[in-house]
Amino acid sequence: MTNPINPSLLDPDQTTASSDILIQLEADLDANFDYGHQTLEVTSGVVRILEKGGVEVLRIPMTEIASARNEPLVGGGRLELTTKLGEIIPIISYTHTLGAKFSEAARGIEQLAQGKELLVNLKRELTRCIKCGRLLPEADGVCPACVDRGKTLIRILRFVAPYKKQAIFLTVLSFCTTLMNLTPPYIQGRLIREVFEKKTNLPLLWQLIGVWILIAILGTVVNITRDRLTAWLSGNVAADLRSTVYRAIEFLQLTFFDKKQVGAIASRVTSDTDRVWGFLVEGVPYFLLNGLTLIGVVGVLIFINPLMAAVILAPVPIVTFIGVAFWKGQSQLFHRVGQKWARFHNHLNESLHGIRVVKAFAKEDGEFTKFQQRNHELRNAGVHADARWFTIFGGMIFFTTVGTVLCWAMGGYLVASGKLALSEFWMMQAYLSLVYGPLQWFAAVNNWFSRAMAGAERIFEVTDMEPESYGDRAKRIDITGEVEFDHVRFGYDKSNPVLKDICFTAKPGEMIGLVGKSGAGKSTTINLIGRFYEPDAGLIKVDGVNYKDIPLQDLREQIGIVLQEPFLFNGTIAENISYGKPGASFEDIVAASRAANAHDFIIGKADGYDSMVGERGAKLSGGERQRVSIARAILHNPRILILDEATSSVDIETEKKIQEAIQRLVAGRTTFAIAHRLSTLKNADRLIVLDRGEIAEMGTHEELMDKKGVFYKLVQTQTAINEIIELGTINA
Amino acid sequence: MSIETSKLKIFHEPKDRLRLTVGDEKSYPTVVPRWASPISYPSRYLSLTDAKGTEIVLLDDTSGLDEESRKAVEFEVKKRYLTSTIHKIIHAKVEFGATYWSVLTERGERDLVTQSLQENAQWLAPNHLVLLDVDGNRFEIPDITALDPKSTQFIAQIL
């Protein structure tokens, strides 16, 4: 079978006569683009492609190569070499699985072709589990099948450690419950033997009834205490778990959030912790209690009459087997119902969110048809799962009944033939009901356990992930605001760099306008400045220091960001403005709002600064949200300011107000601004024109217009399309 | 721009570069074919763009091209679209939140892992399924009812 083989830096001696192989990567597609193998081999003097069996199909001397790159294709990529004559030669294709590796190889080839030192990272990655051979969900990741469930359980139980006393007390209470469960049948047995059969000895009757009542009361107290303690303990453990996961997620690198949907991340905090919680609150006590009871009952039954015990316990393995065998398929069906629910829920959510559009296009019927489709899928999945469940459950009840019938048949025979006392028979059949009840659910426990462990693994996956490096959080550095990009290269997908070799220095207080077509790398540059991502190569320096050496929180506290779509939290306007500076005085908040041209609209609202902004600021208009976010940035008082298309989605009147506010905001701060309308950047000290991830031009607005280069063309195009609105000349 | 398909000549010149000439009027040294709607219309609406990504012409399908041009375009398309269509599901199993698949595609056999099927198994139509594996590779099943019963059963069990 063809498997995606991961590239590796193999032992050179093993594969070829050539002694100086520097890069050797195996692709997962052959020359016909079918799944297969082709190998890229790079030495200091030559790039070769080998087919299966080591047959060389291509050889290009290093001296002829000018550059190399990964050309992204649909579903994969190919390595392309550009010769010094300008000819582009595609040499090897691969799927997405290997894109990043080949991109790194391309970099390596380029370094070699340019006579530089080979600096690439092509370490061998595991794609399959060493133990079971299964494909790993992530290269070098954890194999979910081979994860040590015992270890995971111990890690979960560590969350119980702070509540050690309560946990021990809970275990003791469980023992007590078991003992008390075992007592009533014993009392019943004695009553039959010593009171019923003898028909005298009434004082003993009252005595035993008294004990029984006492045990019932004691049992109730123990049960209530135990359940309350369980609820308290599990509630605390679950809250700790959720806090741990949330705290870990907060500090994760943004690349994690890029790969996952918000819902999927949220589910780690909610449903995964919930699974673990469910297991701790119900699974562990259930297992403990019923496990102890089972052992106790079997012990007592064997003690009373081993032969009878063997007969009446005979259906136990059958019931257990049925449970285990059928539960597996059943859990998959339940899983499927869950999937259908999610699909149903998604559709419902979407159509309700978009109800205005649905109505505007008169698409109620169309949406209903889709709804019905999902609804029927859900119904069918539910009916199928439930029908199977009740069938199996019925079967299990039958075998339980068989157990009871066997008990009466065997017991009846033994009692009638005088080999078993009536009291003993009664005790045995009473104990029997204690076994079969919980037994039906024992099969589910394995699945329960597995699901909880899988949930726990997902939780630990997040908590174990490398967080952003925050540096020494106690260290404080005051930034003056010089920002330098020193040969910076970066790509969200490492196989496809968005920024290539970017170099510039922004002086403190300078306003830099970032210009370029969409996809040129403007927003990426800004993301790097905020250190939401870190460069793949090169350095970013703030005040001459590699910004990785500045504590992250310190750096971010001195960077302010105003986004195109500002995000406000559900709360009052005042709370949102003071988000970056909690505890700011009301006077400061008002001053910031005035500077942001927001004060007037705020006091126009019934509750003024106490007006609630709604979820994500939905109760404010786009322009209002923007001005609140500017006030927030002003109050935050950052040294470095980032404006990402801050005025693109508002009307002209509002834009004027926002522009005024921005002029006040940028004064004295190093500012990086992206604006859709190029004329709004007229006030920038310098413009950096980006083109396909590289700096095409740099200079003032006038210089670049005079140069009649890329920027000039961009302005011309925009002038032709839109009427340029003069906004950049408002006085601060 | 309206261009008559019969006027188009597409060929490789040099070996690795697709070139397009429109009658005697114009020649494009580098042409990239892109499906306009590769999933809904897998073999229709082919856009030919120049090296900068500007469309030269949108073909309804490749049948109007002469034999040589059609072959050249189809070869280029095969090189560009490295996604796979699943013909058969040999095995599939859900374990611990991941789904392990072993499938037969038009490119041969392949093992893959998918996670969170809620996001990575997308139904484009009631019988049209797209699976995205953990590396972002795309595997398409245009019509699940056209698969053999065993494959269909795997899908029914898992999704």
CSV table of N, CA and C in Angstrom, one decimal, chain A residues 30-31 33 38 40 47-49 57-60 65 67-73 77-83 86-94 102 106 109, chain B residues 12-18 30-31 75-76 79-80 82:
chain,number,residue,atom,x,y,z
A,30,ASP,N,4.5,10.2,-8.0
A,30,ASP,CA,5.5,9.8,-9.0
A,30,ASP,C,5.5,10.8,-10.2
A,31,ALA,N,6.1,10.4,-11.3
A,31,ALA,CA,6.2,11.3,-12.4
A,31,ALA,C,4.9,11.5,-13.1
A,33,PHE,N,2.1,11.8,-11.5
A,33,PHE,CA,1.3,12.4,-10.4
A,33,PHE,C,0.4,11.4,-9.7
A,38,GLN,N,9.3,9.6,-5.7
A,38,GLN,CA,10.4,10.2,-6.5
A,38,GLN,C,11.3,10.8,-5.5
A,40,LEU,N,14.2,13.6,-4.4
A,40,LEU,CA,15.1,14.7,-4.7
A,40,LEU,C,16.4,14.6,-3.9
A,47,VAL,N,21.6,19.0,-8.5
A,47,VAL,CA,20.3,18.7,-8.1
A,47,VAL,C,19.8,17.5,-8.9
A,48,ARG,N,19.4,16.4,-8.3
A,48,ARG,CA,19.0,15.3,-9.1
A,48,ARG,C,17.6,14.8,-8.7
A,49,ILE,N,16.9,14.2,-9.6
A,49,ILE,CA,15.6,13.6,-9.3
A,49,ILE,C,15.8,12.1,-9.7
A,57,VAL,N,16.4,10.6,-13.4
A,57,VAL,CA,15.6,11.1,-14.5
A,57,VAL,C,15.9,12.6,-14.8
A,58,LEU,N,16.5,13.3,-13.9
A,58,LEU,CA,16.8,14.7,-14.1
A,58,LEU,C,18.1,15.0,-13.3
A,59,ARG,N,18.9,15.9,-13.9
A,59,ARG,CA,20.1,16.3,-13.3
A,59,ARG,C,20.4,17.7,-13.7
A,60,ILE,N,20.5,18.6,-12.8
A,60,ILE,CA,20.8,20.0,-13.1
A,60,ILE,C,22.0,20.5,-12.3
A,65,ILE,N,21.8,27.0,-11.7
A,65,ILE,CA,20.6,27.4,-11.0
A,65,ILE,C,20.6,28.8,-10.4
A,67,SER,N,17.6,30.3,-8.9
A,67,SER,CA,16.7,30.3,-7.7
A,67,SER,C,15.9,29.0,-7.7
A,68,ALA,N,15.2,28.8,-6.5
A,68,ALA,CA,14.4,27.6,-6.4
A,68,ALA,C,13.2,28.0,-5.5
A,69,ARG,N,12.0,27.4,-5.9
A,69,ARG,CA,10.8,27.7,-5.0
A,69,ARG,C,9.8,26.6,-5.0
A,70,ASN,N,8.9,26.7,-4.0
A,70,ASN,CA,7.8,25.8,-4.0
A,70,ASN,C,6.6,26.5,-4.7
A,71,GLU,N,6.2,25.9,-5.8
A,71,GLU,CA,5.0,26.5,-6.5
A,71,GLU,C,3.8,25.9,-5.9
A,72,PRO,N,2.9,26.6,-5.2
A,72,PRO,CA,1.7,26.0,-4.6
A,72,PRO,C,0.7,25.6,-5.7
A,73,LEU,N,0.3,24.4,-5.6
A,73,LEU,CA,-0.7,23.9,-6.6
A,73,LEU,C,-2.0,23.6,-5.8
A,77,GLY,N,2.0,20.8,-4.2
A,77,GLY,CA,2.9,21.8,-4.7
A,77,GLY,C,4.0,21.1,-5.6
A,78,ARG,N,4.8,21.9,-6.2
A,78,ARG,CA,5.9,21.4,-7.0
A,78,ARG,C,7.1,22.3,-6.8
A,79,LEU,N,8.2,21.6,-6.9
A,79,LEU,CA,9.5,22.3,-6.7
A,79,LEU,C,9.9,22.8,-8.1
A,80,GLU,N,10.2,24.1,-8.2
A,80,GLU,CA,10.6,24.7,-9.5
A,80,GLU,C,11.9,25.4,-9.4
A,81,LEU,N,12.8,25.1,-10.3
A,81,LEU,CA,14.1,25.7,-10.4
A,81,LEU,C,14.1,26.8,-11.5
A,82,THR,N,14.6,27.9,-11.2
A,82,THR,CA,14.8,28.9,-12.3
A,82,THR,C,16.3,28.9,-12.7
A,83,THR,N,16.6,28.7,-13.9
A,83,THR,CA,18.0,28.6,-14.3
A,83,THR,C,18.5,30.1,-14.6
A,86,GLY,N,16.9,32.0,-17.1
A,86,GLY,CA,15.5,32.4,-16.9
A,86,GLY,C,14.5,31.4,-17.2
A,87,GLU,N,15.0,30.2,-17.5
A,87,GLU,CA,14.0,29.1,-17.8
A,87,GLU,C,13.5,28.5,-16.4
A,88,ILE,N,12.2,28.3,-16.4
A,88,ILE,CA,11.6,27.7,-15.1
A,88,ILE,C,11.4,26.2,-15.4
A,89,ILE,N,12.1,25.4,-14.5
A,89,ILE,CA,12.0,23.9,-14.7
A,89,ILE,C,11.3,23.3,-13.5
A,90,PRO,N,10.0,22.8,-13.6
A,90,PRO,CA,9.4,22.0,-12.5
A,90,PRO,C,10.1,20.7,-12.4
A,91,ILE,N,10.5,20.3,-11.2
A,91,ILE,CA,11.3,19.1,-11.1
A,91,ILE,C,10.6,18.0,-10.3
A,92,ILE,N,9.8,18.3,-9.4
A,92,ILE,CA,9.1,17.2,-8.6
A,92,ILE,C,7.9,17.7,-7.9
A,93,SER,N,6.8,16.9,-7.9
A,93,SER,CA,5.5,17.3,-7.3
A,93,SER,C,5.2,16.4,-6.1
A,94,TYR,N,4.4,17.0,-5.2
A,94,TYR,CA,4.1,16.3,-3.9
A,94,TYR,C,2.8,16.8,-3.4
A,102,PHE,N,9.4,20.5,1.3
A,102,PHE,CA,10.0,20.8,0.0
A,102,PHE,C,10.3,22.3,-0.1
A,106,ALA,N,13.8,23.9,-1.1
A,106,ALA,CA,13.9,24.9,-2.1
A,106,ALA,C,14.9,26.0,-1.6
A,109,ILE,N,18.4,24.7,-1.7
A,109,ILE,CA,19.0,24.7,-3.0
A,109,ILE,C,19.4,26.1,-3.4
B,12,HIS,N,3.0,23.0,-25.4
B,12,HIS,CA,4.1,23.2,-24.5
B,12,HIS,C,5.3,23.8,-25.3
B,13,GLU,N,5.7,24.9,-24.9
B,13,GLU,CA,6.9,25.6,-25.6
B,13,GLU,C,7.5,26.6,-24.6
B,14,PRO,N,8.7,26.4,-24.1
B,14,PRO,CA,9.4,25.2,-24.1
B,14,PRO,C,8.7,24.1,-23.3
B,15,LYS,N,9.4,23.0,-23.1
B,15,LYS,CA,8.8,21.7,-22.6
B,15,LYS,C,7.9,21.9,-21.4
B,16,ASP,N,8.3,22.7,-20.4
B,16,ASP,CA,7.5,22.8,-19.2
B,16,ASP,C,6.6,24.0,-19.1
B,17,ARG,N,6.5,24.7,-20.2
B,17,ARG,CA,5.6,25.9,-20.2
B,17,ARG,C,4.5,25.8,-21.2
B,18,LEU,N,3.3,26.1,-20.7
B,18,LEU,CA,2.1,26.0,-21.6
B,18,LEU,C,1.9,27.4,-22.3
B,30,THR,N,3.0,32.2,-21.2
B,30,THR,CA,2.8,31.3,-20.0
B,30,THR,C,1.3,31.3,-19.7
B,31,VAL,N,0.7,30.2,-19.8
B,31,VAL,CA,-0.7,30.1,-19.5
B,31,VAL,C,-1.0,29.1,-18.4
B,75,PHE,N,-3.1,17.7,-19.7
B,75,PHE,CA,-1.9,17.3,-19.0
B,75,PHE,C,-1.5,18.4,-17.9
B,76,GLU,N,-1.7,19.6,-18.3
B,76,GLU,CA,-1.3,20.7,-17.4
B,76,GLU,C,-2.3,20.7,-16.2
B,79,LYS,N,-1.3,18.2,-13.8
B,79,LYS,CA,-0.2,18.6,-13.0
B,79,LYS,C,-0.5,19.6,-11.9
B,80,ARG,N,-1.6,20.4,-12.2
B,80,ARG,CA,-1.9,21.5,-11.3
B,80,ARG,C,-2.9,21.0,-10.1
B,82,LEU,N,-3.8,18.4,-7.7
B,82,LEU,CA,-3.2,17.2,-7.1
B,82,LEU,C,-4.2,16.6,-6.0
